[in-house]
PDB file of C-alpha atoms in Angstrom:
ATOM      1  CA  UNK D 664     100.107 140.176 145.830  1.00  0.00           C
ATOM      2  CA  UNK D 665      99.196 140.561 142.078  1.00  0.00           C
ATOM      3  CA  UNK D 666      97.408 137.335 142.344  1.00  0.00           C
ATOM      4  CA  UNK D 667      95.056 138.876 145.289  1.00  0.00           C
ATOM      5  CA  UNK D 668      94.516 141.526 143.606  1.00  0.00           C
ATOM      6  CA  UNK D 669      92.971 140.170 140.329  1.00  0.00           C
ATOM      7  CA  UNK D 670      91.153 137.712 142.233  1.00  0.00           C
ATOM      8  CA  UNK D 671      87.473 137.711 143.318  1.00  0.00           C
ATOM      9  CA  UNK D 672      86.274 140.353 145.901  1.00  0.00           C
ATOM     10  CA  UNK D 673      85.599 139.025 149.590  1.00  0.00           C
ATOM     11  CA  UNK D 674      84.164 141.120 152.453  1.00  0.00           C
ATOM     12  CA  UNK D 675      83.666 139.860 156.005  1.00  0.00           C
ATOM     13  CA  UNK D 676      81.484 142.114 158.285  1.00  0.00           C
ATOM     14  CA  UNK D 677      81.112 140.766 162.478  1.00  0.00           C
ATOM     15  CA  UNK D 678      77.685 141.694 163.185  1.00  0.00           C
ATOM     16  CA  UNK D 679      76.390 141.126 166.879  1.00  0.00           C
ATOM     17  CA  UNK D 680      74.744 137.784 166.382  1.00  0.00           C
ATOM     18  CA  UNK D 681      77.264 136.237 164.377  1.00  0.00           C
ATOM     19  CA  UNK D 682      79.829 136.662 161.164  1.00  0.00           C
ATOM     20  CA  UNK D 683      79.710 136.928 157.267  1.00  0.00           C
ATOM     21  CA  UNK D 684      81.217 136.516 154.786  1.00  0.00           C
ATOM     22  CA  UNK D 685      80.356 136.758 151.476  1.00  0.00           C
ATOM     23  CA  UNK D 686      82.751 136.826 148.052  1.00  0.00           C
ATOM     24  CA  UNK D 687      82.592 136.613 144.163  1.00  0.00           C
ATOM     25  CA  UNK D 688      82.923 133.532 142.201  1.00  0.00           C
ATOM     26  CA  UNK D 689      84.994 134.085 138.780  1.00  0.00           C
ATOM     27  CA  UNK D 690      84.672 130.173 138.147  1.00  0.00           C
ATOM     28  CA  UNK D 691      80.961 130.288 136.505  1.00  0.00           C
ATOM     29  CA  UNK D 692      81.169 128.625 133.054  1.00  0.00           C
ATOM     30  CA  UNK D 693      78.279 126.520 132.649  1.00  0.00           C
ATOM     31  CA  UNK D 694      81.036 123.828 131.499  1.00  0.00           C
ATOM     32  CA  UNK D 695      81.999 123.125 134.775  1.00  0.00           C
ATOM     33  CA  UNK D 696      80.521 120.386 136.959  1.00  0.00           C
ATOM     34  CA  UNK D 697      79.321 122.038 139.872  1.00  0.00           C
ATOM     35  CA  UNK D 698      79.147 119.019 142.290  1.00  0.00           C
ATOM     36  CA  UNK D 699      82.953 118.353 141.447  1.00  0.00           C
ATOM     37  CA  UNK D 700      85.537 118.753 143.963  1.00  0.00           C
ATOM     38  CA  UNK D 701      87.012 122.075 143.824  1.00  0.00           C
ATOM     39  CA  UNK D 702      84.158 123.386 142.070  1.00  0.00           C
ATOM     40  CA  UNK D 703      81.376 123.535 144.714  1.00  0.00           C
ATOM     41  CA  UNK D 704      82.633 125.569 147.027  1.00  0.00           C
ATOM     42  CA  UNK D 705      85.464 128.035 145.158  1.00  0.00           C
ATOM     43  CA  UNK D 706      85.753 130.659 148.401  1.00  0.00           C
ATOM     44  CA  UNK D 707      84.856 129.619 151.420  1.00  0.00           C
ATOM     45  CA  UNK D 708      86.109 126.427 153.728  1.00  0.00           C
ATOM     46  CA  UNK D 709      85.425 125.312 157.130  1.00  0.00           C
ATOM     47  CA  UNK D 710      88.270 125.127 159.410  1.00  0.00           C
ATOM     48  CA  UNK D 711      86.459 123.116 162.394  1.00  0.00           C
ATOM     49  CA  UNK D 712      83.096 123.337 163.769  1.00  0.00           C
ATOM     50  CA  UNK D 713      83.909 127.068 165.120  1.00  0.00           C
ATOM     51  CA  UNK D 714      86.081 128.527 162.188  1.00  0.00           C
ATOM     52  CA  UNK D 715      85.494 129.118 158.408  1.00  0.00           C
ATOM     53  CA  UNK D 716      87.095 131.204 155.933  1.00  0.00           C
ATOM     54  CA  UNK D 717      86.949 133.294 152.577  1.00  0.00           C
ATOM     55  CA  UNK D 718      90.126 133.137 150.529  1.00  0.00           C
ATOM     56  CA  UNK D 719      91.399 135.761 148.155  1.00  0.00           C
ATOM     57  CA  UNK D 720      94.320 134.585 145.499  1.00  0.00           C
ATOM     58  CA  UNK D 721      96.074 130.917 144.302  1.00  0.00           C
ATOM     59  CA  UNK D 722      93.656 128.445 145.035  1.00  0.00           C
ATOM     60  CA  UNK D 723      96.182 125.723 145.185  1.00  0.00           C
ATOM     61  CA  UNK D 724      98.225 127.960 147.617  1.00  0.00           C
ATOM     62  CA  UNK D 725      94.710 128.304 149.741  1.00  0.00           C
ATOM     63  CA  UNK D 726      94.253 124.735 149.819  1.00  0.00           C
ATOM     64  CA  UNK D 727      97.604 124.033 151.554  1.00  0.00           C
ATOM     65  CA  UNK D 728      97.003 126.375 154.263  1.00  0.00           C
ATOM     66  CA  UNK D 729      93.111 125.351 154.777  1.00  0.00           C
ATOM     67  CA  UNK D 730      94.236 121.568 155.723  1.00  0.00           C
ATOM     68  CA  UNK D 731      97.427 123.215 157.715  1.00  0.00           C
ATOM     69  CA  UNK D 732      94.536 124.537 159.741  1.00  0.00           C
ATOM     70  CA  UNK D 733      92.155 121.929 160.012  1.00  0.00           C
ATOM     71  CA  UNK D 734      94.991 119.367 161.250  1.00  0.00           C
ATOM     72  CA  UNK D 735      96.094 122.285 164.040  1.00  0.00           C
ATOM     73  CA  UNK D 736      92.633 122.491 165.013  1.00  0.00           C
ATOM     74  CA  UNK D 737      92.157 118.786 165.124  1.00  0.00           C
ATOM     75  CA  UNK D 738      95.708 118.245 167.260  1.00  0.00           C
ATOM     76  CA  UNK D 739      94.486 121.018 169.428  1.00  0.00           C
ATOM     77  CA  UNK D 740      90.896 119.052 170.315  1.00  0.00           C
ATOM     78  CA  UNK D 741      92.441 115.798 170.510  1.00  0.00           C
ATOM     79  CA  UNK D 742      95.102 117.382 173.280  1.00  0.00           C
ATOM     80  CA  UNK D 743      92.843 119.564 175.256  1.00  0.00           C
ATOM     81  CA  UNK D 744      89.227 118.068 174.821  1.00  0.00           C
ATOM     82  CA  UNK D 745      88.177 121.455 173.879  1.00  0.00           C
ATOM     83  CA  UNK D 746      88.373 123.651 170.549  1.00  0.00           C
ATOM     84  CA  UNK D 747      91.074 126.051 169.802  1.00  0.00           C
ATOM     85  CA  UNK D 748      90.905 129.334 170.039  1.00  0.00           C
ATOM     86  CA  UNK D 749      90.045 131.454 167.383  1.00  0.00           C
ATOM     87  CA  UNK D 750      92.935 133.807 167.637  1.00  0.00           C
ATOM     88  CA  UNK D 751      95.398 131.174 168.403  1.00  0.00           C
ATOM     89  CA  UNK D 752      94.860 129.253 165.150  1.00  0.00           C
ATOM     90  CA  UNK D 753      95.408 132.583 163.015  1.00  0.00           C
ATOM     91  CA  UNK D 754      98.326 133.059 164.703  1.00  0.00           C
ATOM     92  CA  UNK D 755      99.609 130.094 164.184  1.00  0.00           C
ATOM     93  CA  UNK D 756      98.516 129.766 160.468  1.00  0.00           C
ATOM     94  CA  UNK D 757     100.344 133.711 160.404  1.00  0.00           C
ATOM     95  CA  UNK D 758     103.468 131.873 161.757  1.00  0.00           C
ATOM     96  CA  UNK D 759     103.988 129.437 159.347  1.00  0.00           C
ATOM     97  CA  UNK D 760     102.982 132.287 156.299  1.00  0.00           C
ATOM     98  CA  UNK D 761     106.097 134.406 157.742  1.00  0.00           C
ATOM     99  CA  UNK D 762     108.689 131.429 157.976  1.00  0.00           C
ATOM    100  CA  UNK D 763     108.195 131.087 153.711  1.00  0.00           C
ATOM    101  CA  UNK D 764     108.994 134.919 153.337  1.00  0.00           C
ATOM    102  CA  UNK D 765     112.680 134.304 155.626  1.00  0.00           C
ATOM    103  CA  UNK D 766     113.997 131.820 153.125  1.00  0.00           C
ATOM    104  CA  UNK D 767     115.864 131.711 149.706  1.00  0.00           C
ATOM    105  CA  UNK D 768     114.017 129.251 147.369  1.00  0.00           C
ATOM    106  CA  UNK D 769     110.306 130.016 148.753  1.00  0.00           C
ATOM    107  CA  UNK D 770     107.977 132.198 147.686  1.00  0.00           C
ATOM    108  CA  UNK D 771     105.129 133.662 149.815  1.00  0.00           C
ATOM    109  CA  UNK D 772     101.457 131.771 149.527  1.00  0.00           C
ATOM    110  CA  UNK D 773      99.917 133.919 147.554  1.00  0.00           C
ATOM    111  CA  UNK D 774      96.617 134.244 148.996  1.00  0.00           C
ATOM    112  CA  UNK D 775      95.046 136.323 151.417  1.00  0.00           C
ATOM    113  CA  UNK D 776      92.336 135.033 154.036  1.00  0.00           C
ATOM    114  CA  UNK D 777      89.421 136.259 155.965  1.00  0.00           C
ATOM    115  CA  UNK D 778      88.444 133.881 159.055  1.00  0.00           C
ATOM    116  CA  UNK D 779      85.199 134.228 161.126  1.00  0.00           C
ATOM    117  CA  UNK D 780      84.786 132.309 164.264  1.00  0.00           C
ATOM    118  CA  UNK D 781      83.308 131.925 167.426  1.00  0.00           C
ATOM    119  CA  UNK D 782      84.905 130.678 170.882  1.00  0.00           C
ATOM    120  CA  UNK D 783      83.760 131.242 174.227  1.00  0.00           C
ATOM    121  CA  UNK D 784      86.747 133.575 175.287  1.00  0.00           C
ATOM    122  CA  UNK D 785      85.845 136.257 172.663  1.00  0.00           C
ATOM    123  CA  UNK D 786      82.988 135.749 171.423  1.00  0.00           C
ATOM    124  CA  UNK D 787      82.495 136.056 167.238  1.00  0.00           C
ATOM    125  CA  UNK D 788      85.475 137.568 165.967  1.00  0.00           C
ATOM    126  CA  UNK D 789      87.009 138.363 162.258  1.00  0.00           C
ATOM    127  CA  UNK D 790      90.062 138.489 161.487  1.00  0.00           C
ATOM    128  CA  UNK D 791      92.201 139.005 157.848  1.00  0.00           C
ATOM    129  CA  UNK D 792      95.764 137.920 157.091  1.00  0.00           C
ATOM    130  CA  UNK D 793      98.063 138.493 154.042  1.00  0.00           C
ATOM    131  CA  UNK D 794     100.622 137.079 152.386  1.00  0.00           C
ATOM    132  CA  UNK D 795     103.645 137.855 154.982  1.00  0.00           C
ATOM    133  CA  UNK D 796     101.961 136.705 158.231  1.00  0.00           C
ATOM    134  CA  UNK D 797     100.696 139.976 159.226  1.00  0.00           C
ATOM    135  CA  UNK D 798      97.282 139.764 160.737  1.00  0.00           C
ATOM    136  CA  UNK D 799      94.212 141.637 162.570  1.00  0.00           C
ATOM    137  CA  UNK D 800      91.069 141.754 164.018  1.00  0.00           C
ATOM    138  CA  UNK D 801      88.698 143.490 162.216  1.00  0.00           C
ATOM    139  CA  UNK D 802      84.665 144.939 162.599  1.00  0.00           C
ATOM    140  CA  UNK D 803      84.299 144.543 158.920  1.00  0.00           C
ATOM    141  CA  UNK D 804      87.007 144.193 155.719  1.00  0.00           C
ATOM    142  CA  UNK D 805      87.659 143.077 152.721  1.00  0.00           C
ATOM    143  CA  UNK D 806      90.427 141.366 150.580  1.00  0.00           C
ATOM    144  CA  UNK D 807      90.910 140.839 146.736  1.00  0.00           C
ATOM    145  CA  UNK D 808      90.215 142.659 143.445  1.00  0.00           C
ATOM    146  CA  UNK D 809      88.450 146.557 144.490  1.00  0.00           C
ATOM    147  CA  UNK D 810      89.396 146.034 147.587  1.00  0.00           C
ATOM    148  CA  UNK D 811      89.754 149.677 148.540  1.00  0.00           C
ATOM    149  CA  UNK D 812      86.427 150.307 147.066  1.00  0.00           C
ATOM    150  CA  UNK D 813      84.514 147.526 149.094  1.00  0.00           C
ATOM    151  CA  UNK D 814      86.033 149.227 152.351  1.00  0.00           C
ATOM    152  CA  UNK D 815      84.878 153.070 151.716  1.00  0.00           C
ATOM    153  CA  UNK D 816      81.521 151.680 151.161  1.00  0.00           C
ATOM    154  CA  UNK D 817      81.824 149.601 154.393  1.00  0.00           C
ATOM    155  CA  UNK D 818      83.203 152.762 156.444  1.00  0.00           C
ATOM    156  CA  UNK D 819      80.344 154.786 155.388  1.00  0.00           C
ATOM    157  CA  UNK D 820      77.389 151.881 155.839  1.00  0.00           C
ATOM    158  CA  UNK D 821      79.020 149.991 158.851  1.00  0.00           C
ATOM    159  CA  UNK D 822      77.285 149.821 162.314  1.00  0.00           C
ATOM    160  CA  UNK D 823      78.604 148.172 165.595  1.00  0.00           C
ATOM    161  CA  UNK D 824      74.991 147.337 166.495  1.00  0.00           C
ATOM    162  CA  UNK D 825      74.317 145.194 163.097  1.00  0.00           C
ATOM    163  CA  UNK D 826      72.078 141.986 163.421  1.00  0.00           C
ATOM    164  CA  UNK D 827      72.505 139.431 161.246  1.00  0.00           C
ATOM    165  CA  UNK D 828      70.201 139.600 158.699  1.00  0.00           C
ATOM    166  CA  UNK D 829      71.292 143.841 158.229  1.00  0.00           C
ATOM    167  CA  UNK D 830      75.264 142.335 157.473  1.00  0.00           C
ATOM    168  CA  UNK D 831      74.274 139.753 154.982  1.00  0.00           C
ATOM    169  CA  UNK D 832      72.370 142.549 153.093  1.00  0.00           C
ATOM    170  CA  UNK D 833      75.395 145.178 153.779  1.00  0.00           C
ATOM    171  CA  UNK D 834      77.520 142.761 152.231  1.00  0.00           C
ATOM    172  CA  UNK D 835      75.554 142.022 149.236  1.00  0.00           C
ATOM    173  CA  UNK D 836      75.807 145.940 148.680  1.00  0.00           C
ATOM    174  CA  UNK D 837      78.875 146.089 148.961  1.00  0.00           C
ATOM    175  CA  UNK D 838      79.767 142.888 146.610  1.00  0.00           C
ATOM    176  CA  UNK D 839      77.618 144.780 144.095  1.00  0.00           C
ATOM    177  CA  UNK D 840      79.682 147.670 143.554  1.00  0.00           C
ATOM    178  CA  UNK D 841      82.640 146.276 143.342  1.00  0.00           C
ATOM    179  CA  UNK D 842      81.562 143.109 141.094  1.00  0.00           C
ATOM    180  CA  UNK D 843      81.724 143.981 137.275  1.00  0.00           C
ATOM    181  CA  UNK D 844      78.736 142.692 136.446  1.00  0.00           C
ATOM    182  CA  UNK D 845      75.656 144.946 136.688  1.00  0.00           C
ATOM    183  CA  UNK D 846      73.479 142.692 138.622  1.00  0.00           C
ATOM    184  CA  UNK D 847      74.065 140.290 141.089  1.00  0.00           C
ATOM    185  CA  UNK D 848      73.404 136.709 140.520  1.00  0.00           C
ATOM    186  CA  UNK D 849      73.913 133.237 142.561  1.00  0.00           C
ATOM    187  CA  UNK D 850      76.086 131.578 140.097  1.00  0.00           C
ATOM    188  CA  UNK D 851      78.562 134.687 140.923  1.00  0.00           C
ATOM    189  CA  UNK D 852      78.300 135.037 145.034  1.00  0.00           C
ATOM    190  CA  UNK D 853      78.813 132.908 147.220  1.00  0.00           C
ATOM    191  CA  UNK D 854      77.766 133.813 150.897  1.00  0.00           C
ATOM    192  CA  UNK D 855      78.324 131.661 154.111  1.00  0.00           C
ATOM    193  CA  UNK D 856      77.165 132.437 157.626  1.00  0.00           C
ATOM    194  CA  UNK D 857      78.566 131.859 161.444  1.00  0.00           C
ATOM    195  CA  UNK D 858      75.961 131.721 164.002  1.00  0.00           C
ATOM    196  CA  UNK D 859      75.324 130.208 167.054  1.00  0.00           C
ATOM    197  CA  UNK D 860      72.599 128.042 168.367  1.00  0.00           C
ATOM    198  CA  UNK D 861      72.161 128.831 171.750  1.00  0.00           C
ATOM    199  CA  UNK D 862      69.876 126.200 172.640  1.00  0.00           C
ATOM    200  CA  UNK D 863      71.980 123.049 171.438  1.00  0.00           C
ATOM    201  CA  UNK D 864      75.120 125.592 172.808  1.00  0.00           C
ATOM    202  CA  UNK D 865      76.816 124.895 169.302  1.00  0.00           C
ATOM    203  CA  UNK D 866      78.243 127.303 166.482  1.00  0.00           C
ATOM    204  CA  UNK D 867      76.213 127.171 163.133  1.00  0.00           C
ATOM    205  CA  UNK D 868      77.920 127.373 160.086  1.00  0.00           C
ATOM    206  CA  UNK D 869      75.686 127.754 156.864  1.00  0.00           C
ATOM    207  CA  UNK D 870      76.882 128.158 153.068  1.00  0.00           C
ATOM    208  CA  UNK D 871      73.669 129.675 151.097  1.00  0.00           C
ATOM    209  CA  UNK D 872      73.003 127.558 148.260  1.00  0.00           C
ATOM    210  CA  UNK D 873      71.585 129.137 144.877  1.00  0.00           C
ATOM    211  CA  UNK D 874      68.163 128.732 145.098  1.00  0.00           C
ATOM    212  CA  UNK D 875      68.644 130.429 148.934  1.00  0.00           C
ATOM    213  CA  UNK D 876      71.070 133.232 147.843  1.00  0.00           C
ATOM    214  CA  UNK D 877      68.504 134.133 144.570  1.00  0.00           C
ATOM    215  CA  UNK D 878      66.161 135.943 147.131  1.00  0.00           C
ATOM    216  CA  UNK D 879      68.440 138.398 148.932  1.00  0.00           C
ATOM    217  CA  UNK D 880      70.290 139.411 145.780  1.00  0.00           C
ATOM    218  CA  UNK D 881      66.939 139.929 144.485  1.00  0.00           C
ATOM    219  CA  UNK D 882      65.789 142.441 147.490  1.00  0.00           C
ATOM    220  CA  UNK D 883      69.441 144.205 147.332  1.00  0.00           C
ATOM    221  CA  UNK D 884      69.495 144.614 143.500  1.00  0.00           C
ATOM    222  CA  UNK D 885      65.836 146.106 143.609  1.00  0.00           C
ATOM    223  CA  UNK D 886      67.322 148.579 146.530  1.00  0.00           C
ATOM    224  CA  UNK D 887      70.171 149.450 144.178  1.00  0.00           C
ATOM    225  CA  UNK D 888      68.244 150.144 141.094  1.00  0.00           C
ATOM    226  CA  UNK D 889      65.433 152.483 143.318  1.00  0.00           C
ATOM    227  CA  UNK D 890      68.542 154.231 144.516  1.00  0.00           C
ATOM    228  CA  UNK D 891      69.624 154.859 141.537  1.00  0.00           C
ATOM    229  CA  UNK D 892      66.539 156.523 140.346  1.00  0.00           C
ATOM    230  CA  UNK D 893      66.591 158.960 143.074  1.00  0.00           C
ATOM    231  CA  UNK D 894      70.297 159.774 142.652  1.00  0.00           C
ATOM    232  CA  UNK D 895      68.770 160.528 138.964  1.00  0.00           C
ATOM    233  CA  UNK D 896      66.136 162.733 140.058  1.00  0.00           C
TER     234      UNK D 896
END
């Protein structure tokens, strides 16, 4: 749980049209190759075409449970012909969480997850699990360091009726008063999206990339500073 708790801030928040989730990077030395694996992508993983997630925690830990998910989904398709349900795969992930915390010699994973997802029983849904296997739906949530902080802003700001566009900026606000820094930048966020095409009748999953994500933390850290001044006056 200590490990959660000093790691990186993630927030999830289900808006009408789709999920997102957004969370801080602590990796950001300019040292680093960015195109390396592990590096590129330090939060967020897709499951299968319907289900990604933020993690919160051990990244080693994370990575264990992200492919224990990928091959369920996989078996799952290749028995069926269809994709797995979005609940049924965090339950099952939640399953195999609670068998390490029965047994003397195991520890707990020691990261917490968020998972957004579509399917055509439910619709988009978000859910959050911890360490022990326990596990919910939620509206909105978040996991990691200032946790509790990042949720009293969401239960004040939070709307059912959110498009979109309004939860990616809700969550930037959020992420930006919980985040040490001052200001928000791209090398620090990273934000990913669940959508759905309806057209082509397939789930769209998009990861903002820098030069993408430089824009809307632009537009919420102007917000922030103008509401500031007024709090001033």
């Amino acid at each position: 749980m200590e490990a959660i708790s000093n790691a990186g801030s993630c927030v999830g928040i289900l808006a009408k049209d789709g999920v997102v989730l957004a969370a801080e990077k602590r990796i950001t030395s300019k040292l680093l190759d960015s195109q390396a694996v592990g590096v590129r992508r330090e939060k967020m993983y897709r499951l299968d075409d319907h289900i990604a997630c933020a993690v919160a925690g051990i990244t080693a830990d994370a990575n264990i449970l992200v492919n224990s998910c990928r091959l369920a989904a996989q078996r799952y398709l290749f028995t069926y012909q269809e994709p797995m349900p979005v609940d049924q795969l965090v339950r099952q992930l939640c399953d195999t969480k609670q068998g390490y915390t029965q047994y003397g010699g195991l520890r707990p994973f020691g990261v917490s997850l968020l998972y957004a997802g579509w399917d055509k029983e439910r619709g988009f849904q978000l859910y959050q699990s911890d360490p022990s296997g326990n596990y919910g739906g939620w509206k909105a949530t978040a996991i990691g360091a200032n946790h509790q902080a990042a949720t009293n802003v969401l239960q004040g700001d939070f709307k059912d009726d959110l498009s979109l566009e309004e939860a990616i900026k809700l969550v930037v606000k959020v992420l930006s008063k919980t985040m040490d820094s001052t200001t928000l930048s791209p090398d620090k966020v990273e934000l990913a999206t669940l959508s759905r095409d309806e057209d082509a009748g397939q789930v769209v999953y998009r990861v903002y990339e820098p030069s993408e994500l430089k824009p809307v933390l632009e537009a919420v850290n102007e917000e922030m500073t103008k509401e500031k001044e007024k709090e001033k006056k």
